[in-house]
Structure formats: structure tokens, C-alpha cells
PDB file of C-alpha atoms in Angstrom:
ATOM      1  CA  UNK V1422     165.722  39.824 -19.347  1.00 53.00           C
ATOM      2  CA  UNK V1423     163.672  36.935 -20.675  1.00 61.00           C
ATOM      3  CA  UNK V1424     161.118  37.797 -23.344  1.00 69.00           C
ATOM      4  CA  UNK V1425     157.437  37.523 -22.562  1.00 80.00           C
ATOM      5  CA  UNK V1426     155.389  34.371 -23.079  1.00 82.00           C
ATOM      6  CA  UNK V1427     153.096  36.304 -25.407  1.00 85.00           C
ATOM      7  CA  UNK V1428     152.995  35.141 -29.037  1.00 85.00           C
ATOM      8  CA  UNK V1429     155.060  37.102 -31.540  1.00 85.00           C
ATOM      9  CA  UNK V1430     151.980  37.765 -33.679  1.00 85.00           C
ATOM     10  CA  UNK V1431     148.776  38.119 -31.714  1.00 85.00           C
ATOM     11  CA  UNK V1432     145.438  37.366 -33.289  1.00 86.00           C
ATOM     12  CA  UNK V1433     143.538  40.630 -33.865  1.00 85.00           C
ATOM     13  CA  UNK V1434     140.200  41.326 -32.274  1.00 87.00           C
ATOM     14  CA  UNK V1435     137.249  40.012 -34.341  1.00 87.00           C
ATOM     15  CA  UNK V1436     135.805  43.528 -34.372  1.00 86.00           C
ATOM     16  CA  UNK V1437     138.757  44.746 -36.474  1.00 84.00           C
ATOM     17  CA  UNK V1438     137.595  42.696 -39.438  1.00 84.00           C
ATOM     18  CA  UNK V1439     136.271  44.464 -42.550  1.00 82.00           C
ATOM     19  CA  UNK V1440     133.052  42.480 -42.123  1.00 83.00           C
ATOM     20  CA  UNK V1441     132.659  41.974 -38.358  1.00 86.00           C
ATOM     21  CA  UNK V1442     129.644  40.716 -36.501  1.00 87.00           C
ATOM     22  CA  UNK V1443     127.550  43.237 -34.631  1.00 87.00           C
ATOM     23  CA  UNK V1444     128.524  41.761 -31.284  1.00 90.00           C
ATOM     24  CA  UNK V1445     132.284  41.815 -31.995  1.00 90.00           C
ATOM     25  CA  UNK V1446     132.142  45.372 -33.332  1.00 89.00           C
ATOM     26  CA  UNK V1447     130.149  46.534 -30.286  1.00 90.00           C
ATOM     27  CA  UNK V1448     132.682  44.928 -27.934  1.00 91.00           C
ATOM     28  CA  UNK V1449     135.544  46.684 -29.724  1.00 90.00           C
ATOM     29  CA  UNK V1450     133.737  50.033 -29.574  1.00 90.00           C
ATOM     30  CA  UNK V1451     133.133  49.532 -25.857  1.00 91.00           C
ATOM     31  CA  UNK V1452     136.807  48.730 -25.295  1.00 91.00           C
ATOM     32  CA  UNK V1453     137.897  51.818 -27.240  1.00 90.00           C
ATOM     33  CA  UNK V1454     135.456  54.076 -25.354  1.00 91.00           C
ATOM     34  CA  UNK V1455     136.681  52.782 -21.976  1.00 92.00           C
ATOM     35  CA  UNK V1456     140.272  53.390 -23.024  1.00 90.00           C
ATOM     36  CA  UNK V1457     139.533  56.959 -24.092  1.00 91.00           C
ATOM     37  CA  UNK V1458     137.554  57.542 -20.907  1.00 93.00           C
ATOM     38  CA  UNK V1459     140.570  56.523 -18.808  1.00 91.00           C
ATOM     39  CA  UNK V1460     142.800  58.890 -20.782  1.00 90.00           C
ATOM     40  CA  UNK V1461     140.363  61.775 -20.241  1.00 92.00           C
ATOM     41  CA  UNK V1462     140.173  61.052 -16.511  1.00 93.00           C
ATOM     42  CA  UNK V1463     143.968  60.982 -16.270  1.00 91.00           C
ATOM     43  CA  UNK V1464     144.176  64.282 -18.146  1.00 91.00           C
ATOM     44  CA  UNK V1465     141.594  65.844 -15.809  1.00 91.00           C
ATOM     45  CA  UNK V1466     143.526  64.592 -12.792  1.00 90.00           C
ATOM     46  CA  UNK V1467     146.765  66.116 -14.065  1.00 87.00           C
ATOM     47  CA  UNK V1468     145.021  69.409 -14.848  1.00 87.00           C
ATOM     48  CA  UNK V1469     143.517  69.455 -11.366  1.00 86.00           C
ATOM     49  CA  UNK V1470     146.906  68.852  -9.773  1.00 85.00           C
ATOM     50  CA  UNK V1471     148.704  71.470 -11.840  1.00 82.00           C
ATOM     51  CA  UNK V1472     145.948  74.113 -11.641  1.00 78.00           C
ATOM     52  CA  UNK V1473     147.102  75.357  -8.235  1.00 73.00           C
ATOM     53  CA  UNK V1474     150.705  75.758  -9.396  1.00 73.00           C
ATOM     54  CA  UNK V1475     151.476  79.366 -10.272  1.00 72.00           C
ATOM     55  CA  UNK V1476     154.637  80.924 -11.608  1.00 74.00           C
ATOM     56  CA  UNK V1477     156.435  83.231  -9.178  1.00 79.00           C
ATOM     57  CA  UNK V1478     158.935  85.812 -10.284  1.00 82.00           C
ATOM     58  CA  UNK V1479     162.469  85.824  -8.902  1.00 84.00           C
ATOM     59  CA  UNK V1480     161.909  89.154  -7.094  1.00 87.00           C
ATOM     60  CA  UNK V1481     158.771  87.902  -5.343  1.00 87.00           C
ATOM     61  CA  UNK V1482     160.473  84.645  -4.390  1.00 86.00           C
ATOM     62  CA  UNK V1483     163.389  86.549  -2.891  1.00 89.00           C
ATOM     63  CA  UNK V1484     161.037  88.900  -1.005  1.00 89.00           C
ATOM     64  CA  UNK V1485     159.065  85.945   0.383  1.00 87.00           C
ATOM     65  CA  UNK V1486     162.279  84.249   1.459  1.00 88.00           C
ATOM     66  CA  UNK V1487     163.512  87.382   3.260  1.00 87.00           C
ATOM     67  CA  UNK V1488     160.135  87.819   4.986  1.00 87.00           C
ATOM     68  CA  UNK V1489     160.111  84.175   6.054  1.00 86.00           C
ATOM     69  CA  UNK V1490     163.674  84.227   7.349  1.00 85.00           C
ATOM     70  CA  UNK V1491     163.191  87.483   9.290  1.00 83.00           C
ATOM     71  CA  UNK V1492     159.748  86.653  10.700  1.00 79.00           C
ATOM     72  CA  UNK V1493     160.974  85.631  14.169  1.00 73.00           C
ATOM     73  CA  UNK V1494     163.674  88.265  14.637  1.00 74.00           C
ATOM     74  CA  UNK V1495     161.373  91.009  15.961  1.00 71.00           C
ATOM     75  CA  UNK V1496     159.700  88.650  18.427  1.00 71.00           C
ATOM     76  CA  UNK V1497     163.096  87.449  19.621  1.00 65.00           C
ATOM     77  CA  UNK V1498     164.202  91.037  20.211  1.00 67.00           C
ATOM     78  CA  UNK V1499     161.079  91.733  22.249  1.00 68.00           C
ATOM     79  CA  UNK V1500     161.558  88.634  24.363  1.00 64.00           C
ATOM     80  CA  UNK V1501     165.220  89.281  25.118  1.00 60.00           C
ATOM     81  CA  UNK V1502     165.832  88.959  28.902  1.00 58.00           C
ATOM     82  CA  UNK V1503     166.996  91.967  30.835  1.00 59.00           C
ATOM     83  CA  UNK V1504     170.669  92.081  31.632  1.00 58.00           C
ATOM     84  CA  UNK V1505     171.421  90.990  35.173  1.00 57.00           C
ATOM     85  CA  UNK V1506     174.167  92.692  37.139  1.00 57.00           C
ATOM     86  CA  UNK V1507     175.020  89.403  38.887  1.00 58.00           C
ATOM     87  CA  UNK V1508     174.371  90.539  42.467  1.00 63.00           C
ATOM     88  CA  UNK V1509     171.117  88.630  43.006  1.00 65.00           C
ATOM     89  CA  UNK V1510     171.155  84.820  42.966  1.00 65.00           C
ATOM     90  CA  UNK V1511     168.400  83.110  41.000  1.00 68.00           C
ATOM     91  CA  UNK V1512     167.937  79.356  40.816  1.00 67.00           C
ATOM     92  CA  UNK V1513     167.345  77.832  37.434  1.00 71.00           C
ATOM     93  CA  UNK V1514     164.967  75.135  38.743  1.00 75.00           C
ATOM     94  CA  UNK V1515     162.294  75.696  41.386  1.00 74.00           C
ATOM     95  CA  UNK V1516     163.127  74.430  44.884  1.00 75.00           C
ATOM     96  CA  UNK V1517     162.298  70.779  45.486  1.00 75.00           C
ATOM     97  CA  UNK V1518     159.557  69.925  47.942  1.00 77.00           C
ATOM     98  CA  UNK V1519     159.343  66.691  49.891  1.00 77.00           C
ATOM     99  CA  UNK V1520     155.952  65.154  49.273  1.00 80.00           C
ATOM    100  CA  UNK V1521     155.015  62.543  51.858  1.00 82.00           C
ATOM    101  CA  UNK V1522     152.062  60.368  50.927  1.00 82.00           C
ATOM    102  CA  UNK V1523     149.692  59.773  53.851  1.00 87.00           C
ATOM    103  CA  UNK V1524     149.100  56.232  55.107  1.00 88.00           C
ATOM    104  CA  UNK V1525     145.434  56.295  54.126  1.00 89.00           C
ATOM    105  CA  UNK V1526     146.268  57.007  50.487  1.00 89.00           C
ATOM    106  CA  UNK V1527     148.925  54.287  50.475  1.00 89.00           C
ATOM    107  CA  UNK V1528     146.429  51.709  51.713  1.00 91.00           C
ATOM    108  CA  UNK V1529     143.875  52.873  49.152  1.00 91.00           C
ATOM    109  CA  UNK V1530     146.376  52.551  46.276  1.00 91.00           C
ATOM    110  CA  UNK V1531     147.353  49.064  47.475  1.00 92.00           C
ATOM    111  CA  UNK V1532     143.696  48.041  47.583  1.00 92.00           C
ATOM    112  CA  UNK V1533     143.113  49.347  44.036  1.00 93.00           C
ATOM    113  CA  UNK V1534     146.103  47.375  42.704  1.00 93.00           C
ATOM    114  CA  UNK V1535     144.840  44.224  44.407  1.00 93.00           C
ATOM    115  CA  UNK V1536     141.359  44.680  42.902  1.00 93.00           C
ATOM    116  CA  UNK V1537     142.826  45.154  39.422  1.00 94.00           C
ATOM    117  CA  UNK V1538     144.830  41.925  39.722  1.00 94.00           C
ATOM    118  CA  UNK V1539     141.725  40.053  40.862  1.00 93.00           C
ATOM    119  CA  UNK V1540     139.732  41.467  37.932  1.00 93.00           C
ATOM    120  CA  UNK V1541     142.357  40.308  35.430  1.00 93.00           C
ATOM    121  CA  UNK V1542     142.447  36.823  36.950  1.00 93.00           C
ATOM    122  CA  UNK V1543     138.645  36.633  36.910  1.00 93.00           C
ATOM    123  CA  UNK V1544     138.608  37.714  33.275  1.00 92.00           C
ATOM    124  CA  UNK V1545     141.070  34.945  32.348  1.00 91.00           C
ATOM    125  CA  UNK V1546     138.959  32.350  34.141  1.00 90.00           C
ATOM    126  CA  UNK V1547     135.808  33.542  32.391  1.00 89.00           C
ATOM    127  CA  UNK V1548     137.565  33.298  29.031  1.00 87.00           C
ATOM    128  CA  UNK V1549     138.583  29.715  29.776  1.00 85.00           C
ATOM    129  CA  UNK V1550     134.984  28.791  30.580  1.00 85.00           C
ATOM    130  CA  UNK V1551     133.689  30.535  27.459  1.00 83.00           C
ATOM    131  CA  UNK V1552     136.281  28.709  25.321  1.00 80.00           C
ATOM    132  CA  UNK V1553     134.924  25.395  26.584  1.00 79.00           C
ATOM    133  CA  UNK V1554     131.472  26.346  25.325  1.00 79.00           C
ATOM    134  CA  UNK V1555     132.949  27.541  22.039  1.00 79.00           C
ATOM    135  CA  UNK V1556     134.553  24.196  21.183  1.00 77.00           C
ATOM    136  CA  UNK V1557     131.671  23.272  18.909  1.00 76.00           C
ATOM    137  CA  UNK V1558     132.210  26.453  16.872  1.00 81.00           C
ATOM    138  CA  UNK V1559     135.947  25.883  16.434  1.00 81.00           C
ATOM    139  CA  UNK V1560     135.454  23.458  13.554  1.00 81.00           C
ATOM    140  CA  UNK V1561     133.484  26.072  11.655  1.00 84.00           C
ATOM    141  CA  UNK V1562     136.141  28.737  12.257  1.00 86.00           C
ATOM    142  CA  UNK V1563     138.924  26.374  11.172  1.00 88.00           C
ATOM    143  CA  UNK V1564     137.009  25.529   7.988  1.00 89.00           C
ATOM    144  CA  UNK V1565     136.552  29.241   7.217  1.00 91.00           C
ATOM    145  CA  UNK V1566     140.260  29.905   7.763  1.00 92.00           C
ATOM    146  CA  UNK V1567     141.211  27.010   5.495  1.00 93.00           C
ATOM    147  CA  UNK V1568     138.833  28.306   2.838  1.00 94.00           C
ATOM    148  CA  UNK V1569     140.371  31.786   3.031  1.00 94.00           C
ATOM    149  CA  UNK V1570     143.909  30.401   2.827  1.00 94.00           C
ATOM    150  CA  UNK V1571     142.938  28.258  -0.185  1.00 94.00           C
ATOM    151  CA  UNK V1572     141.452  31.308  -1.943  1.00 94.00           C
ATOM    152  CA  UNK V1573     144.597  33.328  -1.208  1.00 94.00           C
ATOM    153  CA  UNK V1574     146.772  30.490  -2.518  1.00 95.00           C
ATOM    154  CA  UNK V1575     144.715  30.289  -5.711  1.00 94.00           C
ATOM    155  CA  UNK V1576     145.057  34.041  -6.168  1.00 93.00           C
ATOM    156  CA  UNK V1577     148.839  33.814  -5.746  1.00 93.00           C
ATOM    157  CA  UNK V1578     149.072  30.989  -8.275  1.00 93.00           C
ATOM    158  CA  UNK V1579     147.005  32.966 -10.798  1.00 91.00           C
ATOM    159  CA  UNK V1580     149.243  35.983 -10.297  1.00 89.00           C
ATOM    160  CA  UNK V1581     152.336  33.826 -10.761  1.00 88.00           C
ATOM    161  CA  UNK V1582     150.883  32.263 -13.909  1.00 87.00           C
ATOM    162  CA  UNK V1583     150.014  35.668 -15.406  1.00 85.00           C
ATOM    163  CA  UNK V1584     153.450  37.140 -14.594  1.00 85.00           C
ATOM    164  CA  UNK V1585     155.169  35.898 -17.809  1.00 84.00           C
ATOM    165  CA  UNK V1586     152.380  37.522 -19.847  1.00 84.00           C
ATOM    166  CA  UNK V1587     152.893  40.955 -18.298  1.00 86.00           C
ATOM    167  CA  UNK V1588     155.095  43.684 -19.715  1.00 87.00           C
ATOM    168  CA  UNK V1589     158.030  44.566 -17.498  1.00 86.00           C
ATOM    169  CA  UNK V1590     159.497  48.023 -16.957  1.00 85.00           C
ATOM    170  CA  UNK V1591     162.744  48.063 -18.928  1.00 85.00           C
ATOM    171  CA  UNK V1592     163.486  51.775 -18.899  1.00 83.00           C
ATOM    172  CA  UNK V1593     162.363  55.108 -17.557  1.00 85.00           C
ATOM    173  CA  UNK V1594     159.220  55.039 -19.720  1.00 87.00           C
ATOM    174  CA  UNK V1595     156.393  52.683 -18.837  1.00 87.00           C
ATOM    175  CA  UNK V1596     154.664  50.715 -21.573  1.00 88.00           C
ATOM    176  CA  UNK V1597     151.168  51.907 -22.469  1.00 86.00           C
ATOM    177  CA  UNK V1598     148.653  50.028 -24.527  1.00 86.00           C
ATOM    178  CA  UNK V1599     148.054  51.733 -27.891  1.00 86.00           C
ATOM    179  CA  UNK V1600     144.686  53.353 -28.546  1.00 85.00           C
ATOM    180  CA  UNK V1601     142.276  51.004 -30.288  1.00 84.00           C
ATOM    181  CA  UNK V1602     141.282  52.332 -33.695  1.00 83.00           C
ATOM    182  CA  UNK V1603     137.694  51.501 -34.608  1.00 85.00           C
ATOM    183  CA  UNK V1604     135.922  52.231 -37.848  1.00 84.00           C
ATOM    184  CA  UNK V1605     132.299  53.350 -37.560  1.00 83.00           C
ATOM    185  CA  UNK V1606     129.552  50.967 -38.542  1.00 80.00           C
ATOM    186  CA  UNK V1607     128.448  53.213 -41.425  1.00 80.00           C
ATOM    187  CA  UNK V1608     131.810  52.830 -43.196  1.00 80.00           C
ATOM    188  CA  UNK V1609     131.709  49.053 -42.828  1.00 80.00           C
ATOM    189  CA  UNK V1610     128.105  48.695 -43.974  1.00 76.00           C
ATOM    190  CA  UNK V1611     128.501  48.830 -47.764  1.00 72.00           C
ATOM    191  CA  UNK V1612     132.215  48.211 -48.190  1.00 71.00           C
ATOM    192  CA  UNK V1613     134.589  45.420 -49.030  1.00 74.00           C
ATOM    193  CA  UNK V1614     138.300  44.851 -48.532  1.00 75.00           C
ATOM    194  CA  UNK V1615     139.222  46.840 -51.663  1.00 79.00           C
ATOM    195  CA  UNK V1616     137.095  49.883 -50.934  1.00 78.00           C
ATOM    196  CA  UNK V1617     137.949  50.106 -47.240  1.00 79.00           C
ATOM    197  CA  UNK V1618     140.676  52.637 -46.437  1.00 78.00           C
ATOM    198  CA  UNK V1619     143.550  51.222 -44.350  1.00 77.00           C
ATOM    199  CA  UNK V1620     143.940  52.424 -40.784  1.00 79.00           C
ATOM    200  CA  UNK V1621     147.029  52.177 -38.609  1.00 77.00           C
ATOM    201  CA  UNK V1622     150.629  51.317 -39.403  1.00 83.00           C
ATOM    202  CA  UNK V1623     152.069  47.814 -39.673  1.00 84.00           C
ATOM    203  CA  UNK V1624     155.561  48.931 -38.639  1.00 87.00           C
ATOM    204  CA  UNK V1625     154.186  50.700 -35.558  1.00 87.00           C
ATOM    205  CA  UNK V1626     152.260  47.545 -34.622  1.00 88.00           C
ATOM    206  CA  UNK V1627     155.452  45.478 -34.830  1.00 88.00           C
ATOM    207  CA  UNK V1628     157.272  48.026 -32.678  1.00 89.00           C
ATOM    208  CA  UNK V1629     154.496  47.889 -30.058  1.00 89.00           C
ATOM    209  CA  UNK V1630     154.640  44.083 -30.131  1.00 89.00           C
ATOM    210  CA  UNK V1631     158.395  44.152 -29.439  1.00 90.00           C
ATOM    211  CA  UNK V1632     157.861  46.532 -26.529  1.00 90.00           C
ATOM    212  CA  UNK V1633     155.030  44.430 -25.135  1.00 90.00           C
ATOM    213  CA  UNK V1634     157.139  41.249 -25.277  1.00 89.00           C
ATOM    214  CA  UNK V1635     160.059  42.833 -23.336  1.00 87.00           C
ATOM    215  CA  UNK V1636     162.378  42.746 -26.354  1.00 88.00           C
ATOM    216  CA  UNK V1637     162.640  46.511 -26.752  1.00 87.00           C
ATOM    217  CA  UNK V1638     162.145  49.243 -24.184  1.00 88.00           C
ATOM    218  CA  UNK V1639     159.349  51.783 -24.787  1.00 88.00           C
ATOM    219  CA  UNK V1640     160.498  55.009 -26.391  1.00 84.00           C
ATOM    220  CA  UNK V1641     159.131  58.472 -27.078  1.00 80.00           C
ATOM    221  CA  UNK V1642     159.468  60.021 -30.479  1.00 75.00           C
ATOM    222  CA  UNK V1643     161.721  63.044 -30.263  1.00 72.00           C
ATOM    223  CA  UNK V1644     161.700  66.122 -32.436  1.00 69.00           C
ATOM    224  CA  UNK V1645     163.957  66.823 -35.364  1.00 71.00           C
ATOM    225  CA  UNK V1646     167.604  67.240 -34.426  1.00 70.00           C
ATOM    226  CA  UNK V1647     169.158  70.351 -35.937  1.00 71.00           C
ATOM    227  CA  UNK V1648     172.843  70.121 -36.627  1.00 74.00           C
ATOM    228  CA  UNK V1649     174.909  73.131 -35.744  1.00 76.00           C
ATOM    229  CA  UNK V1650     176.608  74.778 -38.678  1.00 76.00           C
ATOM    230  CA  UNK V1651     180.189  75.598 -37.851  1.00 75.00           C
ATOM    231  CA  UNK V1652     181.818  78.863 -38.762  1.00 76.00           C
ATOM    232  CA  UNK V1653     184.412  79.012 -41.521  1.00 73.00           C
ATOM    233  CA  UNK V1654     187.682  80.812 -41.081  1.00 69.00           C
ATOM    234  CA  UNK V1655     190.548  81.623 -43.446  1.00 64.00           C
ATOM    235  CA  UNK V1656     193.928  80.314 -42.483  1.00 65.00           C
ATOM    236  CA  UNK V1657     196.414  83.002 -41.694  1.00 63.00           C
ATOM    237  CA  UNK V1658     199.410  83.070 -43.963  1.00 57.00           C
ATOM    238  CA  UNK V1659     197.650  81.100 -46.677  1.00 55.00           C
ATOM    239  CA  UNK V1660     198.286  83.053 -49.864  1.00 52.00           C
ATOM    240  CA  UNK V1661     195.287  83.225 -52.152  1.00 53.00           C
ATOM    241  CA  UNK V1662     193.970  86.004 -54.256  1.00 55.00           C
ATOM    242  CA  UNK V1663     190.831  87.809 -53.101  1.00 56.00           C
ATOM    243  CA  UNK V1664     188.536  86.382 -55.786  1.00 58.00           C
ATOM    244  CA  UNK V1665     189.431  82.767 -54.950  1.00 63.00           C
ATOM    245  CA  UNK V1666     188.903  83.439 -51.248  1.00 62.00           C
ATOM    246  CA  UNK V1667     185.509  84.993 -51.943  1.00 63.00           C
ATOM    247  CA  UNK V1668     184.431  82.057 -54.141  1.00 67.00           C
ATOM    248  CA  UNK V1669     185.515  79.526 -51.540  1.00 65.00           C
ATOM    249  CA  UNK V1670     183.710  81.374 -48.758  1.00 61.00           C
ATOM    250  CA  UNK V1671     180.454  81.698 -50.731  1.00 66.00           C
ATOM    251  CA  UNK V1672     180.529  78.027 -51.804  1.00 65.00           C
ATOM    252  CA  UNK V1673     180.966  76.876 -48.203  1.00 58.00           C
ATOM    253  CA  UNK V1674     178.202  79.148 -47.029  1.00 56.00           C
ATOM    254  CA  UNK V1675     175.766  77.843 -49.641  1.00 56.00           C
TER     255      UNK V1675
END
């Protein structure tokens, strides 16, 4: 996997400065609010999807399954055919009847088919005549088609050019842009670089940069791993006095 064409160290947004302009700070606040709005909408969507899901107990699930599986048995028993003794013959299919079409209907059907063929031919001829009148509009249509194809080509080229700058999916977890941290205007009003409290983590920023540039796959921080403490046993046949055994056992336990 080739790394991204993004620079290793991106220039920060002007609004992140300790003395930003009003315009830059407003733009950064707007960006942060839009990002948080998207997160809230996604959370609402997930809550809406999972609201209808209810937990069902094993007994209820089994009862529902039995009711579903046995729903058609009673109807099938009711609709069971009566046993036939085999004396009376019954045909499976109804007896066939010879249907002879009268001559009048045959002539009428032939006439209808002939009229349909004539209508189709007349329609083709009319289209040819209309196309002759539409010759002057063909240039305009061709120009519009060429314009559309040129716009589509430009769109494809832009997409191809922006492809190296995009983050690819390297693992099961998709990369997400980190939340923009913005300091309020009141804190930045009467402060300098020494008084301003730091926000964010430099190591986390470097990790995000590596993930964004397709060098490292995105990861989720897991909880603390607890190691299992194994049990201690005394070897059989190992001769030790009781006090030494007790000391050894207590020291291992502690």
C-alpha cells in the first residue's frame, strides 16, 4: 500500500493560533459545530434504529417458534381429502373441449393485425419526416451532449487527482477525522502563549497523521488486560517441613 500524497506535517488551521483573527476563529468554530452536529445526527439515527429492538427471553422465543411451526398443522388437518375406496374413477384434469373459432372472428383478427402493421409503418414514416425538420436542432443537441461529456470527464479527472489525498480502508475500522478542539474567544482575549493552557496531545496528533497517510491502520483503544493468576501446587513426594511449605506458599500468594 502506497502512502498518501498528504504532507507528513500539515499546517494547522489559522484559527488554532493563540492570537487568531476573528474570521479564522469563526471559521474554525463553524467547522467544529458542523462536525459535532454530524455526530449527534449519527447518534440519533443509531438510537432510532435500535429503539425497536427488544430483548426476548429464551422461553418466549421457544414458544413463538413452536407457535410459528405449528400454525399450519390444524388447517392442513381440516383440509385433508376424504379417503376414496377406489371404485369411482375421477380425472385429475377437466375434460378437454374442442374450441373452433368461427370464420367471422378469424377475418376480424386478420384485419386487426393488418391495421396494426399499417399503423407501425405509418409511425415510422412520420418519424422520418419529423427527423428531416429536426436537422437544424441536431447541432444544438450534439453541442449539449459534448458539454455534458466534457463536464463528466472533468469530474472524473478531479476524482482521480484527489484519490491520492484520500485515506484508504486498511483494516476493519474506518478512519474518522478527529474532533476539532476550539478554545472560546473569552480565553483567547487577554492571554498570551505562556498563560494559555495547552489543549490536545502531540503524540495523538502524530498517530492520527500516520493513520490519515495510510501508514498505520486505525485502531480502537482497548481496556486494561488482566493477567490470570495461576494456582500454585505442592509437588508430591517433595520432602519439606511444614513451616517451609507454609512460607513458600504465602510468599507466592503475596
